[in-house]
Amino acid sequence: MDILNKVRNYREEENQLKWEGTFEEFLAIVKERPEVAQTAHARVYSMIKNAGLTEQDNKKLYTFFGNEIFGLEESLERLVEEYFHPAARRLDVRKRILLLMGPVSGGKSTIVTLLKRGFEQYSRTDEGAVYAIKGCPMHEDPLHLIPQHLREDFFAEYGIRIEGSLSPLNSMRLEKEYGGRVEDVIVERIFFSEDKRVGIGTFTPSDPKSQDIADLTGSIDFSTIAEYGSESDPRAYRFDGELNKANRGMMEFQEMLKLDEKFLWHLLSLTQEGNFKAGRFALISADELIVAHTNETEYRSFIANKKNEALHSRIIVMPIPYNLKVSQEERIYEKMIRESDMTHVHIAPHALRAAAFFSVLTRLEIPKKSGIDLVKKMRLYDGENVEGFNDIDVEELKKESQNEGMNGIDPRYVINRISSAIIRKEVPSINALDVLRSLKEGLDQHASISDEDKEKYMNYIAIARKEYDEIAKKEVQKAFVYSYEESAITLMNNYLDNVEAFCNKNKMRDPLTGEEMNPDEKLMRSIEEQIGISENAKKAFREEILIRLSAYARKGKRFEYNSHERLREAIQKKLFADLKDVVKITTSAKTPDEAHLKKVNEVVARLIDEHGYNSTSANELLKYVGSLLNR
Ligand SMILES: Nc1ncnc2c1ncn2[C@@H]1O[C@H](COP(=O)(O)OP(=O)(O)OP(=O)(O)O)[C@@H](O)[C@H]1O
Ligand SMILES: [Mg+2]
């Protein structure tokens, strides 16, 4: 019922948005809201801009793309600032075809689809409203009705420049239907729709022999020639090619460079002069954004061919490389899984991250700078802090690898491998190791990977696994230490007592026998070593702790287990090292004793409740970390 209501509401809304009136009435609208007369390029730009913008670290983040496209902020900023923005201001770039060039499955089609869906919605808003001559198959701009010789006057009065001349069909209709009375011509509001072929056209290359230019520019309607008496009567022509239908909006050319030349030449004149030739008519004006996409190999062979020079100079190429940030890559996978039929499957925490480590590694170029390896570069790119490096280094790294992101493993491959891992497993729950294993096995079947790359990729899987191992250990450590919080506190108090005695050069007293003894150096060192405090640095560290301790005491505050960040880390690590055996027991065949079992169950519960595991993946994690510790 709910959905039917929504359908009804949508229809009602649409009815309310409808508008129809004379050209005279339309001009009143133009006067009040000149934006209804904007060009297709300006409309795209205002659509993107109006959706909102945030700035982060000097980078622009466009809300329009933000929820769907991840990690491509720089490419998108370039796309908007170097193409859409100047094109909106009628600068020369709008006379070029926009060509998105990038590796397979890197998001090119997704970007174009976003623009198309965005256009459909935008034309339903006030700011994005579009008007057209009613009954025109090309939804011609009503302003074309203003005769050429009056356009300067129109500009003086309205501040709007009119481009393009009235089409042959509407010229004829103006005479025959309206007796030349421009002011009476009926204008209507139109709504872009790919399905209804209004303002959005798509063209995909197929067999060049059977593909007809009519698909682009329309064709003669033989059934009506008899009625109108001549092939050159525009009423005997069907203006229903994709270029006709896309007028006022956008035209997508999929795999443009695969197209036959004769198609491309039409694009030349359309982009350059804003018109194209159809049938036996004068040139037909069209105002549309032309966006095409292709991959790098095809692009290279296209520009290598001298014959394509003229076309090439009318193309603006926007590189759309792969995302290079691990955390964004994870989001891509999450989105793809949400959109797939795998939604019922439990994906253990960090499983997608492990895959993302791998795919990002395959896309990165080995840094030339000394002191930095691929893993550090990967972390820096993702905005992590890496000791000894800063933002300037990141910029330098990017500069030395301008072409980065054009190669490597694509997201679709990863998703395919994840689904095959799911199919293989009996339970609908997969973890990082399942994913990495599946990625590895898939490399053999991946036809387009050279032996050399394969070897490199195998190595990246090993690195991704190592990164994951660290995460897994930390995760278990956190969960264990929490269950052992009491022990952590006891251990800390014990340490503090010893530190106090050490710094004040006092003796300790054995709680049982009352005997005097020296501070327990072995205990203190075993904790300090966990966070890499050297023999030379121990005194300073202990004094620092003591100062913190007395500062707390002075303020009447209790020194807690987490009052000193590094000490907390040291205590946790030490405790975990002591607990190794407990973890190991869970993996051994022998039945653990009851007390241990209870703790282990607590840890599993904690992993489930607070860290997003289910019981399968939590037990798998414990078992795995146990085996890591046994090495
Ligand atoms: N940076 C990204 N952000 C969000 N999703 C992405 C990104 N890169 C790829 N994807 C996802 O990967 C899948 C493939 O992307 P898409 O079809 O847009 O790629 P393409 O560049 O058109 O590839 P092809 O060259 O194979 O046509 C889509 O599901 C898309 O959502
Ligand atoms: Mg595509």
XYZ file of C-alpha atoms and ligand atoms in Angstrom:
663
model
C 0.000 0.000 0.000
C 2.765 2.303 1.011
C 4.520 1.977 -2.286
C 1.330 2.587 -4.221
C 0.819 5.758 -2.239
C 4.255 6.866 -3.172
C 3.594 6.142 -6.828
C 0.407 8.205 -6.589
C 2.159 11.039 -4.836
C 4.846 11.100 -7.451
C 2.266 11.289 -10.199
C 0.421 14.062 -8.420
C 3.624 15.981 -7.909
C 4.402 15.588 -11.558
C 0.981 16.889 -12.516
C 1.470 19.882 -10.314
C 4.800 20.643 -11.913
C 3.334 20.656 -15.383
C 3.069 23.971 -17.080
C 1.812 25.047 -20.444
C 1.356 28.510 -21.878
C 2.031 30.787 -24.791
C 5.473 32.018 -25.726
C 4.421 35.376 -24.360
C 3.692 33.840 -20.960
C 6.935 31.941 -21.141
C 8.868 35.164 -21.628
C 7.373 36.437 -18.379
C 8.879 33.395 -16.652
C 12.237 34.038 -18.309
C 12.201 37.578 -17.075
C 11.573 36.476 -13.524
C 13.874 33.454 -13.535
C 16.492 33.789 -16.257
C 18.009 30.445 -15.219
C 15.292 28.597 -17.129
C 17.146 29.736 -20.242
C 20.492 28.275 -19.269
C 22.427 26.030 -21.612
C 22.758 22.298 -21.025
C 26.300 22.752 -19.729
C 25.291 25.488 -17.334
C 22.475 23.288 -16.104
C 24.831 20.413 -15.291
C 27.111 22.750 -13.432
C 24.364 24.369 -11.410
C 22.953 20.927 -10.625
C 26.289 19.823 -9.179
C 26.898 23.097 -7.377
C 23.417 23.353 -5.904
C 23.703 19.894 -4.405
C 26.294 21.353 -2.034
C 29.985 21.462 -1.412
C 32.254 20.939 1.538
C 35.936 21.660 1.757
C 38.360 19.373 3.465
C 42.130 19.851 3.539
C 41.894 22.276 0.628
C 39.980 19.726 -1.369
C 36.477 20.244 -2.647
C 33.981 17.509 -1.922
C 30.862 17.645 -4.063
C 27.823 16.227 -2.329
C 26.408 15.395 -5.732
C 28.984 12.634 -6.175
C 29.814 12.082 -2.531
C 27.353 9.335 -1.666
C 28.114 7.172 -4.653
C 31.676 7.764 -5.775
C 34.424 7.162 -3.290
C 38.037 8.253 -3.252
C 37.971 10.128 -6.546
C 37.680 13.604 -5.052
C 40.601 14.985 -6.999
C 39.433 13.666 -10.349
C 35.925 14.913 -9.708
C 37.143 18.322 -8.666
C 39.097 18.497 -11.866
C 36.084 17.398 -13.867
C 33.941 20.129 -12.342
C 36.543 22.884 -12.283
C 38.145 22.244 -15.644
C 35.153 21.174 -17.652
C 31.722 21.856 -16.206
C 32.509 25.210 -14.681
C 34.119 26.877 -17.731
C 31.622 25.144 -20.030
C 28.793 26.623 -17.987
C 30.245 30.052 -18.650
C 30.140 29.366 -22.365
C 33.890 29.068 -22.649
C 35.358 27.046 -25.421
C 35.625 23.748 -23.583
C 31.930 23.144 -23.963
C 32.576 22.741 -27.656
C 34.561 19.648 -26.866
C 33.423 16.161 -26.204
C 34.013 15.182 -22.625
C 35.843 11.882 -22.604
C 36.224 10.020 -19.338
C 39.242 7.820 -19.656
C 40.182 5.239 -17.112
C 40.767 1.588 -16.284
C 37.992 -0.998 -16.345
C 35.408 -0.822 -13.646
C 36.857 2.337 -12.213
C 33.570 4.186 -11.947
C 33.229 5.902 -15.340
C 29.754 4.585 -16.085
C 28.725 5.229 -12.519
C 29.655 8.890 -12.865
C 27.690 9.223 -16.094
C 24.708 7.437 -14.589
C 24.776 9.815 -11.652
C 24.685 12.749 -14.046
C 21.754 11.226 -15.908
C 19.738 10.435 -12.777
C 20.678 13.814 -11.388
C 19.391 15.526 -14.519
C 16.072 13.727 -14.284
C 15.547 14.947 -10.755
C 16.958 18.376 -11.324
C 14.542 19.098 -14.160
C 11.764 18.532 -11.599
C 13.022 21.311 -9.349
C 12.439 25.049 -9.654
C 16.075 25.888 -10.313
C 16.436 23.151 -12.895
C 13.160 23.708 -14.776
C 13.357 23.289 -18.559
C 10.863 24.590 -21.099
C 10.399 23.608 -24.717
C 8.261 24.259 -27.749
C 5.284 21.976 -27.314
C 5.001 19.108 -29.737
C 8.620 19.333 -30.866
C 10.365 15.941 -30.951
C 13.624 17.681 -30.092
C 12.114 19.780 -27.275
C 13.494 22.830 -28.945
C 14.403 25.865 -26.875
C 11.484 28.324 -27.229
C 13.932 31.229 -27.357
C 14.913 30.066 -30.841
C 11.616 31.638 -31.867
C 13.184 35.067 -31.451
C 14.321 35.993 -34.964
C 18.053 36.428 -35.506
C 17.853 40.162 -36.224
C 16.161 40.843 -32.869
C 18.539 38.901 -30.708
C 20.704 41.859 -29.829
C 17.606 43.660 -28.612
C 16.608 40.579 -26.680
C 20.003 40.519 -25.025
C 19.690 44.175 -24.113
C 16.335 43.559 -22.469
C 16.844 40.127 -20.893
C 20.588 39.778 -20.581
C 20.426 36.376 -22.232
C 22.310 35.297 -25.315
C 20.387 33.041 -27.631
C 22.295 30.470 -29.623
C 21.036 28.354 -32.455
C 18.343 28.865 -35.015
C 14.805 27.611 -35.203
C 14.695 24.100 -36.593
C 13.173 23.418 -40.012
C 10.265 21.598 -38.410
C 9.365 24.391 -36.020
C 9.880 27.052 -38.703
C 7.294 25.279 -40.765
C 4.949 24.799 -37.809
C 5.280 28.454 -36.935
C 4.014 29.340 -40.383
C 1.385 26.645 -40.808
C -0.001 26.325 -37.279
C 0.503 29.776 -35.845
C 0.413 31.947 -38.950
C 3.836 33.282 -38.024
C 2.595 34.633 -34.665
C 5.569 33.813 -32.469
C 3.887 35.035 -29.286
C 1.138 32.418 -29.647
C 3.383 29.380 -29.936
C 2.632 26.963 -27.130
C 5.455 26.271 -24.725
C 5.513 23.536 -22.080
C 7.675 22.503 -19.210
C 9.523 19.251 -19.897
C 11.018 16.687 -17.563
C 14.186 14.877 -18.471
C 13.813 11.135 -18.604
C 16.077 8.530 -20.076
C 13.222 6.024 -20.385
C 10.958 8.446 -22.174
C 13.871 9.730 -24.218
C 13.566 13.310 -23.142
C 16.826 15.218 -22.834
C 18.910 12.112 -22.274
C 20.295 9.977 -25.060
C 22.581 6.965 -25.055
C 24.495 5.377 -27.846
C 26.373 2.100 -27.744
C 28.434 0.831 -30.625
C 27.222 -2.365 -32.223
C 28.017 -4.025 -35.516
C 29.193 -1.115 -37.743
C 27.574 -2.680 -40.819
C 24.110 -2.745 -39.382
C 24.359 0.332 -37.248
C 22.740 3.211 -39.037
C 23.385 6.900 -38.749
C 19.606 7.224 -38.407
C 20.046 5.961 -34.860
C 21.719 9.260 -34.160
C 20.008 11.757 -36.393
C 16.576 10.318 -37.177
C 15.190 9.221 -40.515
C 12.615 9.813 -43.192
C 9.146 8.648 -42.303
C 8.129 6.917 -45.502
C 4.541 6.488 -44.371
C 4.004 10.238 -44.404
C 5.893 11.258 -47.539
C 2.760 10.763 -49.605
C 0.852 13.046 -47.270
C 3.383 15.874 -47.384
C 4.470 15.294 -50.948
C 8.219 15.599 -50.484
C 11.152 14.084 -48.667
C 12.380 17.511 -47.771
C 9.250 18.436 -45.882
C 10.377 18.288 -42.266
C 7.008 16.864 -41.265
C 7.920 13.769 -43.233
C 11.005 13.235 -41.125
C 11.233 11.558 -37.763
C 13.566 13.508 -35.523
C 13.958 10.617 -33.187
C 17.676 9.848 -33.275
C 19.599 9.898 -30.011
C 21.117 13.269 -30.810
C 17.642 14.692 -31.374
C 16.293 13.253 -28.178
C 19.232 14.376 -26.096
C 18.757 18.002 -27.082
C 18.735 20.337 -24.042
C 20.289 17.653 -21.880
C 23.049 15.137 -22.267
C 24.183 12.482 -24.639
C 26.211 9.506 -23.512
C 28.493 7.682 -25.901
C 29.502 4.372 -24.464
C 32.826 3.083 -25.721
C 32.973 6.051 -28.062
C 36.269 5.168 -29.668
C 34.857 1.874 -30.889
C 32.417 3.808 -33.037
C 32.625 3.892 -36.766
C 34.144 7.077 -38.207
C 30.987 8.258 -39.905
C 29.346 8.547 -36.501
C 32.221 10.446 -35.073
C 32.097 13.084 -37.789
C 28.603 14.029 -36.787
C 29.892 14.621 -33.326
C 32.550 16.929 -34.670
C 30.116 19.382 -36.122
C 27.727 19.016 -33.224
C 30.323 19.861 -30.633
C 32.083 22.527 -32.628
C 29.201 24.372 -34.251
C 26.366 23.258 -32.032
C 24.492 21.740 -34.919
C 24.289 18.601 -36.983
C 22.962 17.557 -40.333
C 19.889 15.384 -40.680
C 18.117 14.395 -43.881
C 17.819 17.100 -46.478
C 17.482 19.950 -44.051
C 19.431 22.938 -43.048
C 21.674 22.282 -40.079
C 19.806 21.537 -36.905
C 20.876 23.333 -33.745
C 21.307 21.251 -30.669
C 22.443 22.078 -27.179
C 23.695 19.049 -25.363
C 26.497 17.881 -23.189
C 28.332 15.067 -24.908
C 30.028 12.688 -22.590
C 31.850 9.575 -23.645
C 33.976 6.981 -21.924
C 36.785 4.698 -22.888
C 39.768 2.856 -21.507
C 43.380 3.844 -21.809
C 44.453 1.252 -24.394
C 41.727 2.256 -26.772
C 42.472 5.905 -26.223
C 46.174 5.416 -26.955
C 45.526 3.628 -30.210
C 42.982 6.280 -31.139
C 45.431 9.141 -30.764
C 48.179 7.152 -32.454
C 46.096 7.217 -35.611
C 46.820 10.421 -37.558
C 43.404 10.311 -39.170
C 41.822 11.087 -35.828
C 43.642 14.349 -35.268
C 40.705 16.630 -35.979
C 38.492 14.707 -33.637
C 41.142 14.425 -31.014
C 41.565 18.174 -30.814
C 37.875 18.441 -30.025
C 37.999 16.101 -27.115
C 38.711 16.948 -23.512
C 40.094 13.946 -21.745
C 39.430 13.558 -18.051
C 41.345 10.738 -16.432
C 39.280 8.674 -14.009
C 41.859 6.514 -12.241
C 41.145 3.926 -9.572
C 40.676 5.031 -6.029
C 43.917 4.768 -4.035
C 42.626 5.029 -0.484
C 42.103 1.847 1.485
C 39.230 3.159 3.571
C 37.407 4.441 0.487
C 37.987 1.161 -1.297
C 36.222 -0.559 1.571
C 33.259 1.716 1.043
C 33.170 0.816 -2.642
C 32.935 -2.861 -1.761
C 30.320 -2.212 0.886
C 28.235 -0.371 -1.657
C 28.646 -3.063 -4.297
C 27.687 -5.753 -1.798
C 24.654 -3.767 -0.702
C 23.571 -3.617 -4.308
C 24.154 -7.328 -4.860
C 22.375 -10.470 -3.740
C 24.982 -11.131 -1.062
C 23.319 -8.964 1.541
C 22.348 -11.934 3.721
C 25.962 -12.966 4.149
C 27.874 -11.999 7.265
C 31.113 -10.348 6.286
C 33.487 -10.343 9.211
C 35.013 -7.033 10.249
C 38.195 -6.192 8.311
C 37.489 -8.744 5.570
C 36.831 -6.000 3.044
C 39.721 -4.005 4.407
C 42.058 -6.901 3.760
C 40.857 -7.029 0.159
C 41.245 -3.256 -0.092
C 44.858 -3.487 1.095
C 45.509 -5.848 -1.745
C 43.794 -3.946 -4.527
C 45.233 -0.578 -3.522
C 48.726 -2.097 -3.391
C 48.352 -3.392 -6.946
C 47.481 0.138 -8.098
C 50.313 2.008 -6.442
C 53.630 2.760 -8.048
C 56.705 1.902 -6.027
C 57.904 5.157 -4.439
C 61.239 6.504 -5.601
C 61.797 8.478 -2.435
C 64.094 6.813 0.039
C 62.904 5.670 3.410
C 59.422 4.922 2.229
C 57.983 1.625 1.122
C 54.739 0.701 -0.541
C 52.906 0.017 2.707
C 53.834 3.381 4.149
C 52.757 5.056 0.945
C 49.445 3.241 1.141
C 48.940 4.489 4.703
C 49.909 8.043 3.850
C 47.511 8.108 0.916
C 44.727 7.068 3.245
C 45.453 9.982 5.540
C 47.147 7.976 8.287
C 50.042 9.353 10.244
C 53.335 7.762 9.378
C 56.237 8.762 11.514
C 58.723 10.968 9.699
C 56.382 12.000 6.872
C 53.954 14.850 6.380
C 51.482 16.297 3.878
C 54.240 17.752 1.740
C 55.696 14.285 1.305
C 52.297 13.012 0.218
C 52.060 15.717 -2.432
C 55.545 14.846 -3.622
C 54.663 11.192 -3.835
C 51.636 12.015 -5.931
C 53.671 14.246 -8.193
C 56.263 11.626 -8.928
C 53.557 9.165 -10.000
C 51.185 11.191 -12.138
C 49.794 8.217 -13.955
C 49.100 6.211 -10.842
C 45.791 4.401 -10.553
C 45.478 3.537 -14.229
C 46.482 -0.069 -13.598
C 45.916 -2.759 -11.058
C 43.088 -4.834 -9.712
C 39.556 -3.535 -10.296
C 36.703 -3.517 -7.788
C 34.581 -5.852 -9.851
C 37.238 -8.558 -9.692
C 37.313 -8.277 -5.931
C 33.545 -8.520 -5.648
C 33.530 -11.558 -7.938
C 36.127 -13.256 -5.778
C 34.170 -12.433 -2.637
C 31.073 -14.007 -4.085
C 32.919 -17.106 -5.095
C 34.330 -17.326 -1.557
C 30.800 -17.147 -0.262
C 29.578 -19.879 -2.543
C 32.373 -22.156 -1.446
C 31.712 -21.813 2.255
C 28.927 -23.749 3.919
C 27.987 -21.033 6.361
C 26.930 -17.615 5.115
C 29.834 -15.937 6.880
C 33.201 -15.063 5.427
C 36.301 -13.550 6.925
C 39.431 -11.801 5.732
C 41.301 -15.032 5.151
C 38.533 -16.476 2.994
C 38.624 -13.329 0.921
C 42.405 -13.218 0.547
C 42.495 -16.898 -0.328
C 39.871 -16.424 -2.985
C 41.678 -13.414 -4.422
C 44.817 -15.459 -4.633
C 43.167 -18.401 -6.346
C 41.503 -16.073 -8.797
C 44.794 -14.718 -10.035
C 45.410 -17.933 -11.908
C 42.134 -17.590 -13.757
C 42.577 -13.909 -14.486
C 43.476 -13.965 -18.143
C 44.757 -10.441 -18.492
C 47.423 -10.598 -15.820
C 50.971 -11.225 -16.995
C 53.208 -13.706 -15.184
C 55.307 -10.863 -13.935
C 52.318 -9.063 -12.455
C 51.044 -12.303 -11.017
C 54.175 -12.725 -9.013
C 53.970 -9.153 -7.818
C 50.327 -9.615 -6.883
C 51.054 -12.774 -4.914
C 53.464 -10.736 -2.904
C 50.825 -8.074 -2.319
C 48.459 -10.693 -1.010
C 51.139 -11.691 1.470
C 51.542 -8.052 2.520
C 47.791 -7.589 2.843
C 47.695 -10.638 5.033
C 50.440 -9.318 7.266
C 48.552 -6.073 7.677
C 45.466 -8.040 8.537
C 47.355 -10.198 11.058
C 48.245 -7.091 13.007
C 44.654 -5.919 13.030
C 43.420 -9.350 14.096
C 45.878 -9.555 16.965
C 44.940 -6.120 18.205
C 41.278 -6.908 18.016
C 41.617 -10.039 20.100
C 43.946 -8.256 22.467
C 41.377 -5.535 23.059
C 38.591 -8.003 23.663
C 40.699 -10.122 26.018
C 42.114 -7.292 28.010
C 38.649 -5.967 28.618
C 37.576 -9.263 30.151
C 40.676 -9.065 32.243
C 40.266 -5.494 33.308
C 40.733 -6.372 36.961
C 44.016 -8.021 36.149
C 45.047 -4.955 34.196
C 44.369 -2.725 37.157
C 46.258 -4.987 39.548
C 49.182 -5.129 37.165
C 49.210 -1.363 36.855
C 49.077 -0.746 40.603
C 51.878 -3.174 41.062
C 53.929 -1.335 38.468
C 53.201 2.058 40.030
C 54.281 0.869 43.489
C 57.554 -0.308 42.044
C 58.107 2.883 40.083
C 57.475 4.963 43.175
C 60.005 2.976 45.155
C 62.482 3.128 42.304
C 62.278 6.893 41.878
C 62.373 7.642 45.597
C 65.130 5.087 46.118
C 62.965 3.290 48.651
C 62.626 -0.334 49.477
C 59.460 -2.325 48.917
C 57.913 -4.509 51.533
C 56.806 -8.018 50.801
C 53.092 -8.069 51.608
C 53.283 -11.597 53.030
C 56.499 -11.803 54.980
C 57.008 -8.076 55.569
C 60.568 -8.476 54.397
C 62.278 -5.506 52.732
C 63.235 -5.918 49.077
C 64.376 -3.956 46.054
C 61.846 -2.768 43.453
C 61.070 -5.522 40.965
C 63.222 -4.470 38.023
C 62.223 -7.480 35.964
C 58.527 -6.704 36.241
C 59.002 -3.032 35.366
C 61.156 -3.800 32.371
C 58.780 -6.471 31.085
C 56.073 -3.829 30.905
C 58.224 -1.019 29.510
C 59.690 -3.181 26.808
C 56.216 -3.669 25.387
C 56.262 -0.109 24.112
C 59.918 -0.005 23.175
C 61.375 1.902 26.115
C 65.087 1.304 26.191
C 67.262 0.720 29.213
C 68.555 4.276 28.866
C 65.115 5.800 28.662
C 63.528 3.880 31.508
C 64.431 6.356 34.219
C 62.911 9.299 32.364
C 59.784 7.296 31.653
C 59.358 6.252 35.261
C 59.850 9.805 36.450
C 57.303 11.022 33.974
C 54.808 8.499 35.329
C 55.536 9.552 38.871
C 55.022 13.230 38.042
C 51.698 12.389 36.454
C 50.805 10.335 39.502
C 51.531 13.150 41.942
C 49.776 15.691 39.745
C 46.679 13.527 39.980
C 47.117 13.143 43.728
C 47.417 16.907 44.197
C 44.167 17.495 42.366
C 42.535 14.740 44.389
C 41.943 12.749 41.212
C 42.368 9.038 41.031
C 45.058 7.756 38.699
C 43.208 5.280 36.545
C 44.270 2.527 34.313
C 43.870 4.773 31.261
C 45.252 8.009 32.747
C 48.487 7.639 30.844
C 48.048 6.568 27.232
C 51.409 4.863 26.722
C 51.300 3.144 30.049
C 47.870 1.793 29.233
C 49.199 0.419 25.963
C 52.150 -1.162 27.719
C 49.948 -2.776 30.355
C 47.573 -4.110 27.716
C 50.357 -5.581 25.686
C 51.992 -7.135 28.686
C 48.746 -8.594 29.837
C 48.092 -9.944 26.408
C 51.511 -11.510 26.259
C 50.733 -13.210 29.564
C 47.383 -14.265 28.187
C 48.820 -15.851 25.103
C 48.452 -19.218 26.690
C 44.808 -18.636 27.331
C 44.295 -17.797 23.700
C 46.330 -20.774 22.626
C 44.218 -23.074 24.710
C 41.163 -22.179 22.713
C 42.830 -23.564 19.633
C 44.195 -26.713 21.175
C 42.334 -29.945 20.890
C 42.363 -30.464 24.627
C 39.337 -29.244 26.449
C 40.136 -26.055 28.260
C 39.351 -25.842 31.926
C 36.156 -24.262 33.066
C 37.601 -20.931 34.148
C 39.327 -20.486 30.812
C 36.265 -21.508 28.922
C 34.262 -18.905 30.752
C 36.725 -16.174 29.840
C 36.816 -17.299 26.230
C 33.052 -17.173 26.045
C 33.152 -13.691 27.457
C 35.613 -12.648 24.781
C 33.487 -14.160 22.030
C 30.438 -12.352 23.388
C 32.384 -9.135 23.434
C 33.529 -9.541 19.838
C 29.937 -10.122 18.829
C 28.366 -7.336 20.858
C 30.881 -4.605 20.342
C 32.991 -5.383 17.326
C 30.477 -6.611 14.757
C 31.357 -10.310 14.621
C 28.937 -13.210 14.600
C 29.676 -16.386 16.488
C 31.247 -18.086 13.461
C 33.569 -15.235 12.638
C 34.432 -14.533 16.288
C 35.479 -18.134 16.843
C 37.380 -18.160 13.585
C 39.206 -15.024 14.645
C 40.206 -16.467 18.013
C 41.396 -19.617 16.421
C 43.412 -17.737 13.849
C 45.031 -15.398 16.337
C 45.783 -18.414 18.537
C 47.599 -20.028 15.650
C 49.504 -16.812 14.960
C 50.675 -16.779 18.553
C 51.750 -20.380 18.342
C 54.198 -19.636 15.576
N 35.531 5.127 -7.029
C 34.402 4.423 -6.976
N 33.421 4.780 -6.125
C 32.282 4.063 -6.061
N 32.034 2.965 -6.772
C 32.978 2.554 -7.628
C 34.200 3.257 -7.782
N 34.950 2.614 -8.694
C 34.230 1.564 -9.094
N 33.041 1.514 -8.461
C 32.018 0.481 -8.607
O 32.535 -0.529 -9.438
C 31.574 -0.977 -10.369
C 32.060 -0.761 -11.773
O 32.080 0.620 -12.060
P 31.662 1.225 -13.474
O 30.774 0.306 -14.210
O 31.185 2.606 -13.233
O 33.086 1.271 -14.141
P 33.528 1.692 -15.612
O 34.689 2.575 -15.393
O 32.394 2.192 -16.377
O 34.045 0.310 -16.140
P 34.092 -0.299 -17.652
O 35.297 0.278 -18.267
O 34.246 -1.747 -17.358
O 32.828 0.070 -18.305
C 30.304 -0.217 -10.055
O 29.500 -1.023 -9.238
C 30.770 0.987 -9.306
O 29.792 1.417 -8.422
Mg 31.413 1.442 -18.101
